[in-house]
PDB file of C-alpha atoms in Angstrom:
ATOM      1  CA  UNK M 695      92.634 104.426 111.553  1.00  0.00           C
ATOM      2  CA  UNK M 696      93.690 105.460 107.996  1.00  0.00           C
ATOM      3  CA  UNK M 697      92.159 103.222 105.074  1.00  0.00           C
ATOM      4  CA  UNK M 698      94.040 103.469 101.553  1.00  0.00           C
ATOM      5  CA  UNK M 699      93.149 102.373  98.258  1.00  0.00           C
ATOM      6  CA  UNK M 700      95.075 103.124  95.469  1.00  0.00           C
ATOM      7  CA  UNK M 701      94.082 102.973  91.653  1.00  0.00           C
ATOM      8  CA  UNK M 702      94.913 103.700  88.181  1.00  0.00           C
ATOM      9  CA  UNK M 703      98.092 101.600  87.594  1.00  0.00           C
ATOM     10  CA  UNK M 704      98.912  99.609  84.185  1.00  0.00           C
ATOM     11  CA  UNK M 705     101.205  99.278  81.108  1.00  0.00           C
ATOM     12  CA  UNK M 706     101.743 101.980  79.399  1.00  0.00           C
ATOM     13  CA  UNK M 707     104.778 102.284  76.878  1.00  0.00           C
ATOM     14  CA  UNK M 708     107.793 104.551  77.426  1.00  0.00           C
ATOM     15  CA  UNK M 709     107.000 108.397  76.887  1.00  0.00           C
ATOM     16  CA  UNK M 710     103.384 108.022  77.952  1.00  0.00           C
ATOM     17  CA  UNK M 711     101.242 109.181  81.196  1.00  0.00           C
ATOM     18  CA  UNK M 712      99.632 107.726  83.854  1.00  0.00           C
ATOM     19  CA  UNK M 713      97.638 108.942  86.373  1.00  0.00           C
ATOM     20  CA  UNK M 714      97.528 107.057  90.193  1.00  0.00           C
ATOM     21  CA  UNK M 715      94.722 107.560  92.564  1.00  0.00           C
ATOM     22  CA  UNK M 716      94.748 107.019  96.445  1.00  0.00           C
ATOM     23  CA  UNK M 717      91.221 107.090  98.225  1.00  0.00           C
ATOM     24  CA  UNK M 718      91.881 107.585 101.714  1.00  0.00           C
ATOM     25  CA  UNK M 719      89.716 107.599 104.890  1.00  0.00           C
ATOM     26  CA  UNK M 720      90.568 108.838 108.212  1.00  0.00           C
ATOM     27  CA  UNK M 721      93.305 112.085 109.744  1.00  0.00           C
ATOM     28  CA  UNK M 722      96.057 112.269 107.637  1.00  0.00           C
ATOM     29  CA  UNK M 723      99.355 114.667 108.300  1.00  0.00           C
ATOM     30  CA  UNK M 724     100.973 113.865 105.379  1.00  0.00           C
ATOM     31  CA  UNK M 725     100.671 111.471 102.500  1.00  0.00           C
ATOM     32  CA  UNK M 726     102.912 109.748 100.105  1.00  0.00           C
ATOM     33  CA  UNK M 727     103.593 108.105  96.976  1.00  0.00           C
ATOM     34  CA  UNK M 728     106.151 105.245  97.116  1.00  0.00           C
ATOM     35  CA  UNK M 729     107.244 102.694  94.916  1.00  0.00           C
ATOM     36  CA  UNK M 730     109.044  99.018  95.126  1.00  0.00           C
ATOM     37  CA  UNK M 731     110.980  97.492  91.834  1.00  0.00           C
ATOM     38  CA  UNK M 732     111.381  93.780  91.827  1.00  0.00           C
ATOM     39  CA  UNK M 733     114.882  93.415  93.987  1.00  0.00           C
ATOM     40  CA  UNK M 734     115.022  96.880  94.895  1.00  0.00           C
ATOM     41  CA  UNK M 735     114.079  98.731  98.350  1.00  0.00           C
ATOM     42  CA  UNK M 736     111.300 100.872  98.619  1.00  0.00           C
ATOM     43  CA  UNK M 737     111.904 104.001  97.636  1.00  0.00           C
ATOM     44  CA  UNK M 738     110.193 107.548  98.210  1.00  0.00           C
ATOM     45  CA  UNK M 739     108.540 108.884  95.149  1.00  0.00           C
ATOM     46  CA  UNK M 740     106.601 112.253  96.518  1.00  0.00           C
ATOM     47  CA  UNK M 741     105.142 113.541  99.350  1.00  0.00           C
ATOM     48  CA  UNK M 742     102.418 116.389 100.456  1.00  0.00           C
ATOM     49  CA  UNK M 743     101.108 118.013 103.857  1.00  0.00           C
ATOM     50  CA  UNK M 744      97.549 117.443 103.600  1.00  0.00           C
ATOM     51  CA  UNK M 745      97.127 121.035 104.339  1.00  0.00           C
ATOM     52  CA  UNK M 746      99.176 121.513 100.827  1.00  0.00           C
ATOM     53  CA  UNK M 747     102.319 123.379 102.583  1.00  0.00           C
ATOM     54  CA  UNK M 748     104.761 121.699 100.603  1.00  0.00           C
ATOM     55  CA  UNK M 749     105.599 119.013  98.645  1.00  0.00           C
ATOM     56  CA  UNK M 750     108.921 116.392  97.814  1.00  0.00           C
ATOM     57  CA  UNK M 751     109.693 115.020  94.735  1.00  0.00           C
ATOM     58  CA  UNK M 752     112.748 112.172  94.579  1.00  0.00           C
ATOM     59  CA  UNK M 753     115.440 113.608  91.934  1.00  0.00           C
ATOM     60  CA  UNK M 754     114.854 110.933  89.656  1.00  0.00           C
ATOM     61  CA  UNK M 755     110.906 111.802  89.093  1.00  0.00           C
ATOM     62  CA  UNK M 756     111.063 115.508  89.638  1.00  0.00           C
ATOM     63  CA  UNK M 757     109.670 117.467  86.427  1.00  0.00           C
ATOM     64  CA  UNK M 758     107.599 114.427  85.579  1.00  0.00           C
ATOM     65  CA  UNK M 759     105.593 113.575  88.470  1.00  0.00           C
ATOM     66  CA  UNK M 760     103.240 115.624  90.116  1.00  0.00           C
ATOM     67  CA  UNK M 761     101.636 114.801  93.428  1.00  0.00           C
ATOM     68  CA  UNK M 762      98.165 116.459  94.476  1.00  0.00           C
ATOM     69  CA  UNK M 763      94.968 116.143  96.556  1.00  0.00           C
ATOM     70  CA  UNK M 764      91.359 116.668  96.640  1.00  0.00           C
ATOM     71  CA  UNK M 765      90.463 117.250 100.246  1.00  0.00           C
ATOM     72  CA  UNK M 766      87.077 117.515  99.237  1.00  0.00           C
ATOM     73  CA  UNK M 767      87.051 113.902  97.661  1.00  0.00           C
ATOM     74  CA  UNK M 768      89.762 112.259 100.525  1.00  0.00           C
ATOM     75  CA  UNK M 769      91.738 111.736  97.289  1.00  0.00           C
ATOM     76  CA  UNK M 770      95.268 111.717  96.673  1.00  0.00           C
ATOM     77  CA  UNK M 771      96.973 111.692  92.826  1.00  0.00           C
ATOM     78  CA  UNK M 772     100.031 111.259  91.031  1.00  0.00           C
ATOM     79  CA  UNK M 773     100.181 112.275  87.819  1.00  0.00           C
ATOM     80  CA  UNK M 774     102.869 110.640  85.741  1.00  0.00           C
ATOM     81  CA  UNK M 775     104.320 112.234  82.229  1.00  0.00           C
ATOM     82  CA  UNK M 776     107.137 110.978  80.288  1.00  0.00           C
ATOM     83  CA  UNK M 777     107.394 107.423  81.662  1.00  0.00           C
ATOM     84  CA  UNK M 778     110.369 105.417  81.387  1.00  0.00           C
ATOM     85  CA  UNK M 779     111.477 101.406  82.019  1.00  0.00           C
ATOM     86  CA  UNK M 780     112.784 102.862  85.041  1.00  0.00           C
ATOM     87  CA  UNK M 781     109.430 103.901  86.379  1.00  0.00           C
ATOM     88  CA  UNK M 782     108.767 100.282  86.602  1.00  0.00           C
ATOM     89  CA  UNK M 783     107.522  99.381  90.057  1.00  0.00           C
ATOM     90  CA  UNK M 784     104.455  98.562  92.360  1.00  0.00           C
ATOM     91  CA  UNK M 785     103.505 102.269  93.427  1.00  0.00           C
ATOM     92  CA  UNK M 786     101.993 102.459  97.056  1.00  0.00           C
ATOM     93  CA  UNK M 787     100.062 105.095  98.579  1.00  0.00           C
ATOM     94  CA  UNK M 788     101.166 105.814 102.666  1.00  0.00           C
ATOM     95  CA  UNK M 789      99.744 107.937 104.981  1.00  0.00           C
ATOM     96  CA  UNK M 790     101.179 109.331 108.601  1.00  0.00           C
ATOM     97  CA  UNK M 791      99.650 111.103 111.818  1.00  0.00           C
ATOM     98  CA  UNK M 792     102.831 112.437 112.046  1.00  0.00           C
ATOM     99  CA  UNK M 793     106.343 113.311 112.012  1.00  0.00           C
ATOM    100  CA  UNK M 794     108.914 114.060 109.907  1.00  0.00           C
ATOM    101  CA  UNK M 795     106.907 112.316 106.712  1.00  0.00           C
ATOM    102  CA  UNK M 796     110.443 111.406 105.327  1.00  0.00           C
ATOM    103  CA  UNK M 797     111.190 107.423 104.717  1.00  0.00           C
ATOM    104  CA  UNK M 798     108.839 104.369 104.765  1.00  0.00           C
ATOM    105  CA  UNK M 799     109.265 104.348 108.397  1.00  0.00           C
ATOM    106  CA  UNK M 800     107.999 107.416 108.882  1.00  0.00           C
ATOM    107  CA  UNK M 801     104.364 106.188 107.166  1.00  0.00           C
ATOM    108  CA  UNK M 802     102.309 103.936 109.618  1.00  0.00           C
ATOM    109  CA  UNK M 803      99.521 103.424 106.877  1.00  0.00           C
ATOM    110  CA  UNK M 804      99.739 101.830 103.404  1.00  0.00           C
ATOM    111  CA  UNK M 805      97.738 101.212 100.564  1.00  0.00           C
ATOM    112  CA  UNK M 806      97.894  97.011  98.762  1.00  0.00           C
ATOM    113  CA  UNK M 807      99.482  98.968  95.953  1.00  0.00           C
ATOM    114  CA  UNK M 808      99.182  99.332  92.138  1.00  0.00           C
ATOM    115  CA  UNK M 809     101.434  98.085  89.511  1.00  0.00           C
ATOM    116  CA  UNK M 810     103.267 100.353  86.873  1.00  0.00           C
ATOM    117  CA  UNK M 811     104.554  98.670  83.814  1.00  0.00           C
ATOM    118  CA  UNK M 812     106.380 100.762  81.231  1.00  0.00           C
ATOM    119  CA  UNK M 813     107.748  99.126  78.587  1.00  0.00           C
ATOM    120  CA  UNK M 814     110.606 100.268  76.081  1.00  0.00           C
TER     121      UNK M 814
END
């Protein structure tokens, strides 16, 4: 089993920054951040393999968000800069034991989410 606990969400004005953290336990092959806004489908934001071999970013966050991990602390991060109201959503940390690590169905373990609200 993998246990995930997110933290770091909150309210910020447009142009501001937040850093999300995800404390993890258990084996992980890859981890990712997803987000879901009201009335919208869950969207993959960023992904990283736990060996650090590669990262992925959605086009909508490229250049603004950075996914990273501290394996010694078993913690995943998402640094979010230059936030806009369109980034408002519930953000979820997810982990997978293997596979393609692409869509949400590839991730078998999920945190409970942390809310990010960006005001204009």
